Amino acid sequence: MDPKQVLELCRAEKVDVIDLRFMDFPGLWQHFSIPATHLKEETFEEGLPFDGSSIRGWKAINESDMLVMPESGTAFIDPFAKAKTLVMICNILDPITREDYSRDPRNVAKKTERYLRSTGLGDTAYLGPECEFFIFDDVRFEQTAYSSMHKIDSIEGWWNSARDESPNLGYKLRPKEGYFPVPPADTLQDIRSEMMLTMIRCGIEIECHHHEVATAGQTEIDMRFDSLTKMADKVCIYKYVAKNVAWRNNKTVTFMPKPLFGDNGTGMHCHLSIWKDAVNTFAGDGYCGLSQSGLYAIGGILRHAPALLAITNPTTNSYKRLVPGYEAPVNLAYSARNRSASVRIPSQGVGPGSKRLEFRCPDPSANPYLAFSAITMAAIDGIQNKIDPGQPFDKDIYSLPPEELKDIPSTPASLESALEALERDHQFLLQGDVFTSDVIETWIDYKRSREVDAIRTRPHPYEFMLYFDA
């Protein structure tokens, strides 16, 4: 859709409001709105000014002016706004130089795609994220100098099996048994269908939806793969739709990786393939039908995984999911079909077009533009430098004896460790000026000061269980 078509759509749909959206540095959608009458064809060339000083991780107060440049091809009608509203995703520019802003996450994604083309290795990186999330009925939390609490609830939660619900009809989901019981045990069929159909109306191609493994409303709605920046755009729309459909049904959605203790966390397994001239470069006659390029891409991801996780698993809570014994893999190995390996080669599909790798560590708290870019840059580095991934590991890693397990490297155990790995290993991200040094330094500083230190300096409620009588 070009600018003329957007303006025609506004007239045909009698749009009253234009909503301009962009991603902040950590990964939350931001927006402001203008009257539809203010949108002109020249707006797509000149942009609109706004104050960027309050956007997390962006400009200082003394250099706050920014430009949003709406991208016409991203336009869709907002399914939730009371006034007829057309949404467009925007790029961010410096108003003086009119250059793309280096800390705009969408700019990083676009630069990754340009860099891939410049290498000659491919012209398109296709990403297919499997976003999971929880749908809860109630959430409460508080943090003060002298108290801390959180409490969540779901009609499906196993802990409600004895609650007086006048009447309690049973059918609570036992821990780790949410995959795939039919209603009435699965209470979320209708709301998931509503989310799916709303996503489709917003331009997202959906393949399926289902209840996930955990009790208390864990959910997955699967999107069909797309090119890197478009897929990151779709993740933003996906989250927006999921949260707002839940809101209008008096429920709430969280993409927090580990909201429940003792049950499965929420992941975002990422499928990747690189194509050139409409041919999948990962398809070949090697292990599990992979080409040598595909194997080298795995080598790059495994080598850089500790640093990657600072971006693909960017919260302190992420590392409460990455623990042995659950579905999230912590061992840096690759395998066909084996879900305990951090990189898997899926067996779905029989043709070369379906050949891809699946990086299983990431979670949906990640900024999708930065996460997809980092994964792709690690794969490119693996191909360029012919990084051997070693031998595949087709055993169940979680059941290995300690003497075998000790030789398999593992993911960082905390966000702090992942940030240290990123500090040591980020040269592969700087290639093609994709992630600038400023972006890496700002990311590490922001995460340490706002999150790692903030958690480290606060007492945890369980510490009172352990130590109050010391």
Coordinates of C-alpha atoms in Angstrom, one line a residue:
M1 CA 0.0 0.0 0.0
D2 CA 1.5 3.3 -1.0
P3 CA 0.7 6.8 0.5
K4 CA -2.0 7.5 -2.1
Q5 CA -3.7 4.2 -1.3
V6 CA -3.5 5.0 2.4
L7 CA -5.3 8.3 1.9
E8 CA -7.9 6.5 -0.3
L9 CA -8.4 3.9 2.5
C10 CA -8.9 6.7 5.0
R11 CA -11.6 8.3 2.8
A12 CA -13.3 5.0 2.0
E13 CA -13.4 3.9 5.7
K14 CA -14.2 7.4 7.0
V15 CA -11.2 7.3 9.2
D16 CA -11.2 10.0 11.9
V17 CA -7.8 9.4 13.7
I18 CA -4.3 8.4 12.5
D19 CA -2.3 6.5 15.2
L20 CA 1.4 6.6 14.7
R21 CA 3.3 3.8 16.5
F22 CA 7.0 3.0 17.1
M23 CA 9.1 0.8 19.4
D24 CA 11.0 2.1 22.4
F25 CA 14.5 0.7 23.1
P26 CA 13.6 -2.1 25.6
G27 CA 10.7 -3.3 23.4
L28 CA 7.3 -1.7 24.2
W29 CA 5.1 -0.1 21.5
Q30 CA 4.6 3.7 21.9
H31 CA 2.2 6.0 20.0
F32 CA 0.6 9.3 19.5
S33 CA -2.4 10.3 17.3
I34 CA -3.3 13.0 14.9
P35 CA -6.6 14.0 13.2
A36 CA -7.0 12.1 9.9
T37 CA -7.4 15.5 8.1
H38 CA -3.7 16.3 9.1
L39 CA -2.4 13.3 7.1
K40 CA -1.1 14.4 3.7
E41 CA 0.9 12.8 1.0
E42 CA 3.9 14.9 2.0
T43 CA 3.7 13.6 5.5
F44 CA 5.2 10.3 4.3
E45 CA 8.2 12.3 3.0
E46 CA 8.5 15.1 5.6
G47 CA 7.5 13.1 8.8
L48 CA 6.1 14.5 12.0
P49 CA 8.1 16.0 14.9
F50 CA 7.7 14.7 18.5
D51 CA 9.6 14.8 21.8
G52 CA 11.8 11.7 22.2
S53 CA 13.4 12.6 25.5
S54 CA 11.0 10.5 27.6
I55 CA 11.3 7.4 25.5
R56 CA 13.2 4.7 27.4
G57 CA 16.8 4.4 26.2
W58 CA 16.6 7.3 23.8
K59 CA 17.6 11.0 23.6
A60 CA 18.6 13.2 26.5
I61 CA 16.3 16.2 27.3
N62 CA 18.7 18.6 25.6
E63 CA 18.5 16.7 22.2
S64 CA 14.9 15.5 22.4
D65 CA 13.4 16.5 19.0
M66 CA 12.8 13.5 16.7
L67 CA 10.8 12.7 13.5
V68 CA 8.4 9.9 13.0
M69 CA 8.1 8.7 9.4
P70 CA 5.0 6.6 8.8
E71 CA 5.4 3.6 6.6
S72 CA 2.4 3.3 4.4
G73 CA 2.7 -0.5 3.9
T74 CA 2.1 -1.1 7.5
A75 CA -1.4 0.5 7.7
F76 CA -4.3 -1.3 9.2
I77 CA -7.6 -0.3 10.9
D78 CA -7.5 -0.5 14.7
P79 CA -10.1 -3.1 15.8
F80 CA -10.3 -1.6 19.3
A81 CA -10.5 2.2 19.0
K82 CA -14.0 3.8 19.5
A83 CA -13.2 6.4 16.8
K84 CA -12.4 5.0 13.4
T85 CA -8.6 4.8 13.6
L86 CA -5.9 3.9 11.1
V87 CA -2.6 2.7 12.5
M88 CA 0.8 3.0 10.9
I89 CA 4.1 1.8 12.1
C90 CA 6.8 4.4 11.9
N91 CA 10.6 4.8 11.5
I92 CA 12.4 7.3 13.6
L93 CA 14.7 10.0 12.1
D94 CA 17.0 12.7 13.5
P95 CA 15.3 15.9 12.5
I96 CA 18.6 17.7 11.7
T97 CA 20.5 15.1 9.7
R98 CA 17.3 13.3 8.6
E99 CA 19.3 10.0 9.1
D100 CA 17.7 6.9 10.6
Y101 CA 18.1 7.0 14.4
S102 CA 20.6 4.4 15.5
R103 CA 18.6 3.4 18.6
D104 CA 15.4 2.9 16.8
P105 CA 14.9 -0.9 17.0
R106 CA 13.1 -1.0 13.6
N107 CA 16.1 0.7 12.0
V108 CA 18.4 -2.0 13.4
A109 CA 16.1 -4.6 11.7
K110 CA 16.1 -2.8 8.4
K111 CA 19.9 -2.5 8.5
T112 CA 20.2 -6.3 9.2
E113 CA 18.3 -7.0 6.0
R114 CA 20.5 -4.6 4.0
Y115 CA 23.6 -6.1 5.5
L116 CA 22.4 -9.6 4.5
R117 CA 22.0 -8.5 0.9
S118 CA 25.4 -6.9 0.9
T119 CA 27.1 -10.1 1.9
G120 CA 25.8 -12.0 -1.1
L121 CA 24.7 -14.8 1.2
G122 CA 21.0 -14.1 0.7
D123 CA 18.4 -11.5 0.0
T124 CA 15.8 -12.5 2.6
A125 CA 15.9 -13.7 6.2
Y126 CA 12.6 -15.4 7.1
L127 CA 11.7 -15.6 10.8
G128 CA 8.9 -17.6 12.3
P129 CA 8.5 -16.9 16.1
E130 CA 6.2 -19.1 18.2
C131 CA 4.9 -16.6 20.7
E132 CA 3.5 -17.9 23.9
F133 CA 1.7 -16.0 26.7
F134 CA -0.5 -16.4 29.7
I135 CA -4.1 -15.2 30.0
F136 CA -5.0 -14.5 33.7
D137 CA -8.2 -13.5 35.4
D138 CA -6.5 -11.3 38.1
V139 CA -3.1 -9.9 38.8
R140 CA -1.9 -7.8 41.8
F141 CA 1.6 -6.7 42.7
E142 CA 3.3 -4.2 44.9
Q143 CA 6.9 -3.2 45.8
T144 CA 7.7 -0.7 48.6
A145 CA 10.6 -0.1 50.8
Y146 CA 9.1 -2.4 53.5
S147 CA 6.9 -4.9 51.6
S148 CA 6.7 -6.9 48.4
M149 CA 4.0 -9.1 47.0
H150 CA 2.4 -10.5 43.8
K151 CA -0.6 -12.6 43.3
I152 CA -2.1 -13.9 40.1
D153 CA -5.2 -16.0 39.5
S154 CA -6.9 -18.0 36.8
I155 CA -10.2 -20.0 36.7
E156 CA -8.1 -22.8 35.2
G157 CA -5.4 -22.8 38.0
W158 CA -5.0 -26.1 39.8
W159 CA -4.7 -24.2 43.1
N160 CA -8.5 -23.3 42.7
S161 CA -9.6 -26.9 42.8
A162 CA -11.0 -26.4 46.4
R163 CA -12.2 -22.8 46.0
D164 CA -15.9 -22.0 46.6
E165 CA -17.0 -20.8 43.2
S166 CA -20.7 -21.3 43.8
P167 CA -20.4 -23.9 42.3
N168 CA -16.9 -25.0 41.6
L169 CA -17.3 -27.2 38.5
G170 CA -13.8 -28.8 38.6
Y171 CA -11.9 -29.3 35.4
K172 CA -8.8 -27.4 36.7
L173 CA -5.6 -28.0 34.7
R174 CA -2.9 -29.9 36.6
P175 CA 0.6 -28.5 36.4
K176 CA 2.3 -29.3 33.0
E177 CA -1.0 -30.9 31.7
G178 CA -2.4 -28.0 29.6
Y179 CA -1.3 -29.5 26.2
F180 CA -4.1 -30.1 24.6
P181 CA -7.2 -30.9 26.6
V182 CA -10.6 -29.8 25.0
P183 CA -13.2 -27.6 26.7
P184 CA -14.4 -27.4 29.4
A185 CA -10.9 -28.0 30.8
D186 CA -9.6 -25.6 28.2
T187 CA -11.6 -22.5 29.1
L188 CA -9.9 -20.2 26.6
Q189 CA -11.0 -21.7 23.2
D190 CA -13.3 -18.8 22.4
I191 CA -11.0 -16.0 23.5
R192 CA -8.1 -17.5 21.6
S193 CA -10.3 -17.7 18.5
E194 CA -11.3 -14.1 18.9
M195 CA -7.6 -13.2 19.2
M196 CA -6.8 -15.2 16.1
L197 CA -9.6 -13.7 14.0
T198 CA -8.7 -10.2 15.1
M199 CA -5.1 -10.8 14.2
I200 CA -6.1 -12.0 10.7
R201 CA -8.2 -8.8 10.2
C202 CA -5.1 -6.8 11.1
G203 CA -3.1 -8.5 8.3
I204 CA -1.4 -11.4 10.2
E205 CA -1.5 -14.8 8.6
I206 CA -2.3 -17.3 11.4
E207 CA -1.6 -21.1 11.2
C208 CA -3.2 -22.4 14.5
H209 CA -3.9 -21.7 18.1
H210 CA -4.0 -24.0 21.2
H211 CA -3.6 -24.2 24.9
E212 CA 0.0 -24.6 26.0
V213 CA 1.6 -26.9 28.6
A214 CA 1.2 -24.9 31.8
T215 CA -1.9 -24.6 34.0
A216 CA -3.7 -21.3 34.4
G217 CA -4.1 -20.0 30.9
Q218 CA -0.9 -20.6 29.0
T219 CA -1.6 -20.0 25.3
E220 CA 0.1 -20.1 21.9
I221 CA -1.2 -18.6 18.6
D222 CA 1.2 -19.4 15.7
M223 CA 1.9 -16.9 12.9
R224 CA 3.2 -17.9 9.5
F225 CA 6.8 -16.8 8.9
D226 CA 7.7 -13.6 7.1
S227 CA 10.8 -11.5 6.3
L228 CA 12.6 -10.1 9.3
T229 CA 11.3 -6.5 9.7
K230 CA 7.8 -7.5 8.6
M231 CA 7.8 -10.3 11.2
A232 CA 8.9 -8.0 14.0
D233 CA 6.1 -5.6 13.0
K234 CA 3.6 -8.5 13.2
V235 CA 4.9 -9.4 16.7
C236 CA 4.0 -5.9 17.8
I237 CA 0.5 -6.2 16.3
Y238 CA 0.2 -9.7 17.8
K239 CA 0.9 -8.5 21.3
Y240 CA -1.4 -5.5 20.9
V241 CA -4.3 -7.7 19.8
A242 CA -3.8 -10.3 22.5
K243 CA -3.7 -7.8 25.3
N244 CA -6.7 -5.8 24.0
V245 CA -8.9 -8.8 23.3
A246 CA -8.2 -10.0 26.8
W247 CA -8.9 -6.6 28.2
R248 CA -12.4 -6.4 26.6
N249 CA -13.1 -9.9 27.9
N250 CA -12.1 -8.7 31.5
K251 CA -8.9 -10.8 31.4
T252 CA -5.3 -9.8 31.2
V253 CA -2.3 -11.1 29.1
T254 CA 1.3 -11.2 30.1
F255 CA 4.3 -12.1 27.9
M256 CA 6.5 -12.3 31.1
P257 CA 8.6 -15.5 30.6
K258 CA 8.0 -17.1 34.1
P259 CA 5.0 -15.8 36.0
L260 CA 4.3 -19.2 37.7
F261 CA 6.7 -21.2 40.0
G262 CA 6.8 -24.9 39.4
D263 CA 5.3 -24.9 35.9
N264 CA 6.4 -24.2 32.4
G265 CA 7.5 -20.8 31.4
T266 CA 6.7 -18.8 28.2
G267 CA 9.0 -19.0 25.2
M268 CA 9.3 -17.6 21.7
H269 CA 11.1 -20.3 19.7
C270 CA 12.4 -18.6 16.6
H271 CA 12.6 -20.4 13.2
L272 CA 15.1 -19.0 10.7
S273 CA 16.0 -19.6 7.1
I274 CA 18.0 -17.5 4.6
W275 CA 16.9 -17.3 1.0
K276 CA 18.6 -16.1 -2.2
D277 CA 16.9 -15.7 -5.6
A278 CA 13.8 -17.5 -4.2
V279 CA 15.9 -20.5 -3.1
N280 CA 16.3 -21.7 0.5
T281 CA 20.1 -21.7 1.2
F282 CA 19.6 -23.8 4.2
A283 CA 18.3 -26.8 2.2
G284 CA 20.8 -29.4 1.2
D285 CA 22.0 -33.0 1.6
G286 CA 23.7 -32.7 5.0
Y287 CA 22.4 -33.6 8.5
C288 CA 18.6 -33.6 8.5
G289 CA 18.5 -32.1 5.0
L290 CA 20.5 -29.0 5.9
S291 CA 23.1 -27.4 3.6
Q292 CA 26.6 -26.6 4.7
S293 CA 25.4 -23.0 5.1
G294 CA 22.6 -24.1 7.3
L295 CA 25.0 -26.0 9.5
Y296 CA 27.4 -23.1 9.7
A297 CA 24.5 -20.8 10.7
I298 CA 23.8 -23.2 13.6
G299 CA 27.5 -22.9 14.5
G300 CA 27.3 -19.1 14.6
I301 CA 24.2 -19.2 16.8
L302 CA 25.7 -21.7 19.2
R303 CA 29.0 -19.9 19.5
H304 CA 27.4 -16.5 20.1
A305 CA 24.4 -17.8 22.2
P306 CA 25.6 -16.5 25.6
A307 CA 25.8 -13.0 24.1
L308 CA 22.6 -13.4 22.1
L309 CA 20.6 -14.2 25.2
A310 CA 21.3 -10.7 26.5
I311 CA 19.0 -9.5 23.7
T312 CA 16.7 -12.5 23.1
N313 CA 16.1 -13.2 26.8
P314 CA 16.5 -9.7 28.1
T315 CA 14.8 -9.7 31.5
T316 CA 15.9 -11.0 34.9
N317 CA 12.7 -13.1 34.8
S318 CA 13.9 -14.8 31.6
Y319 CA 16.4 -16.8 33.5
K320 CA 13.8 -18.3 35.8
R321 CA 12.5 -20.0 32.7
L322 CA 15.9 -21.2 31.5
V323 CA 16.4 -23.9 34.1
P324 CA 17.0 -27.6 33.6
G325 CA 14.0 -29.9 33.7
Y326 CA 11.5 -27.8 31.8
E327 CA 10.9 -27.3 28.1
A328 CA 13.2 -24.4 27.8
P329 CA 16.6 -25.8 26.7
V330 CA 19.7 -24.6 28.6
N331 CA 22.3 -26.8 26.8
L332 CA 23.9 -25.4 23.7
A333 CA 23.6 -28.2 21.3
Y334 CA 21.7 -28.9 18.1
S335 CA 19.6 -31.9 17.0
A336 CA 16.8 -33.1 14.7
R337 CA 13.5 -33.2 16.6
N338 CA 15.1 -33.2 20.0
R339 CA 13.4 -30.5 22.0
S340 CA 16.0 -30.6 24.8
A341 CA 18.6 -29.0 22.4
S342 CA 18.7 -25.3 22.1
V343 CA 18.8 -25.5 18.3
R344 CA 16.5 -27.9 16.6
I345 CA 15.9 -28.8 13.0
P346 CA 12.2 -29.2 12.6
S347 CA 10.9 -32.2 10.6
Q348 CA 7.7 -30.6 9.4
G349 CA 7.4 -30.4 5.6
V350 CA 9.2 -32.5 3.1
G351 CA 10.4 -30.0 0.5
P352 CA 13.5 -27.8 0.6
G353 CA 11.4 -24.7 1.2
S354 CA 10.5 -25.9 4.7
K355 CA 14.1 -26.4 5.8
R356 CA 15.1 -24.1 8.7
L357 CA 16.6 -24.0 12.1
E358 CA 14.7 -23.4 15.3
F359 CA 16.5 -21.4 18.1
R360 CA 14.5 -22.4 21.2
C361 CA 16.0 -20.2 23.9
P362 CA 14.3 -16.8 23.2
D363 CA 11.3 -15.6 25.0
P364 CA 8.6 -13.0 24.1
S365 CA 9.8 -10.3 26.5
A366 CA 12.4 -9.6 23.8
N367 CA 12.3 -6.6 21.6
P368 CA 11.5 -8.5 18.3
Y369 CA 13.4 -6.1 16.0
L370 CA 16.6 -6.5 18.1
A371 CA 16.1 -10.2 18.8
F372 CA 15.5 -11.2 15.2
S373 CA 18.4 -9.0 14.0
A374 CA 20.8 -10.5 16.6
I375 CA 19.9 -14.1 15.7
T376 CA 20.3 -13.4 12.0
M377 CA 23.6 -11.6 12.5
A378 CA 24.9 -14.6 14.5
A379 CA 23.8 -17.0 11.7
I380 CA 25.5 -14.7 9.0
D381 CA 28.7 -14.7 11.1
G382 CA 28.6 -18.5 11.3
I383 CA 28.3 -18.8 7.5
Q384 CA 31.0 -16.2 6.7
N385 CA 33.5 -17.7 9.1
K386 CA 32.5 -21.4 8.5
I387 CA 31.8 -22.0 12.2
D388 CA 31.5 -25.8 12.7
P389 CA 28.6 -26.6 15.0
G390 CA 30.2 -29.9 15.9
Q391 CA 28.2 -33.2 16.1
P392 CA 24.5 -33.2 16.6
F393 CA 23.1 -34.4 19.9
D394 CA 20.2 -36.7 19.4
K395 CA 19.9 -38.0 22.9
D396 CA 17.6 -36.6 25.6
I397 CA 20.0 -34.2 27.1
Y398 CA 18.0 -33.8 30.3
S399 CA 18.4 -37.5 31.1
L400 CA 22.2 -37.7 30.5
P401 CA 24.5 -38.8 33.3
P402 CA 26.6 -36.0 34.8
E403 CA 29.8 -37.3 33.1
E404 CA 28.3 -36.7 29.7
L405 CA 26.4 -33.5 30.5
K406 CA 29.5 -31.7 31.7
D407 CA 30.9 -31.5 28.2
I408 CA 27.9 -29.7 26.8
P409 CA 28.1 -25.9 27.2
S410 CA 25.0 -24.2 28.7
T411 CA 23.2 -20.9 28.6
P412 CA 24.0 -18.1 31.1
A413 CA 22.2 -18.5 34.4
S414 CA 21.3 -14.9 34.8
L415 CA 20.8 -11.6 32.9
E416 CA 23.9 -10.3 34.5
S417 CA 26.0 -13.2 33.1
A418 CA 24.4 -12.7 29.6
L419 CA 25.3 -9.0 29.6
E420 CA 28.9 -9.9 30.5
A421 CA 28.9 -12.3 27.6
L422 CA 27.6 -9.5 25.3
E423 CA 30.2 -7.1 26.6
R424 CA 32.9 -9.7 25.6
D425 CA 31.3 -10.9 22.3
H426 CA 29.5 -8.3 20.1
Q427 CA 31.8 -7.8 17.2
F428 CA 29.5 -9.9 15.0
L429 CA 26.7 -7.5 15.7
L430 CA 28.7 -4.5 14.6
Q431 CA 29.2 -5.7 11.1
G432 CA 27.6 -3.5 8.5
D433 CA 27.0 -0.9 11.2
V434 CA 23.9 -2.9 12.1
F435 CA 24.2 -2.7 15.9
T436 CA 26.4 0.3 16.6
S437 CA 28.7 0.5 19.6
D438 CA 26.4 3.1 21.1
V439 CA 23.4 0.7 20.8
I440 CA 25.3 -2.1 22.5
E441 CA 26.7 0.1 25.3
T442 CA 23.3 1.7 25.9
W443 CA 21.6 -1.7 26.0
I444 CA 24.1 -3.1 28.6
D445 CA 24.0 0.1 30.7
Y446 CA 20.2 0.3 30.6
K447 CA 19.7 -3.4 31.6
R448 CA 22.3 -3.2 34.4
S449 CA 21.1 0.0 36.0
R450 CA 17.3 -0.4 35.5
E451 CA 16.9 -4.1 35.9
V452 CA 19.8 -6.1 37.2
D453 CA 20.7 -3.7 40.0
A454 CA 17.1 -2.9 40.7
I455 CA 16.4 -6.6 41.4
R456 CA 19.7 -7.3 43.2
T457 CA 19.2 -4.5 45.8
R458 CA 15.7 -5.5 46.8
P459 CA 14.8 -8.2 49.4
H460 CA 13.0 -11.2 47.9
P461 CA 9.9 -12.5 49.8
Y462 CA 11.4 -16.0 49.8
E463 CA 14.5 -14.8 51.6
F464 CA 12.2 -14.2 54.6
M465 CA 11.3 -17.9 54.5
L466 CA 14.9 -18.9 54.3
Y467 CA 16.6 -16.4 56.6
F468 CA 14.3 -14.4 58.9
D469 CA 15.2 -16.6 61.9
A470 CA 19.0 -16.3 61.3

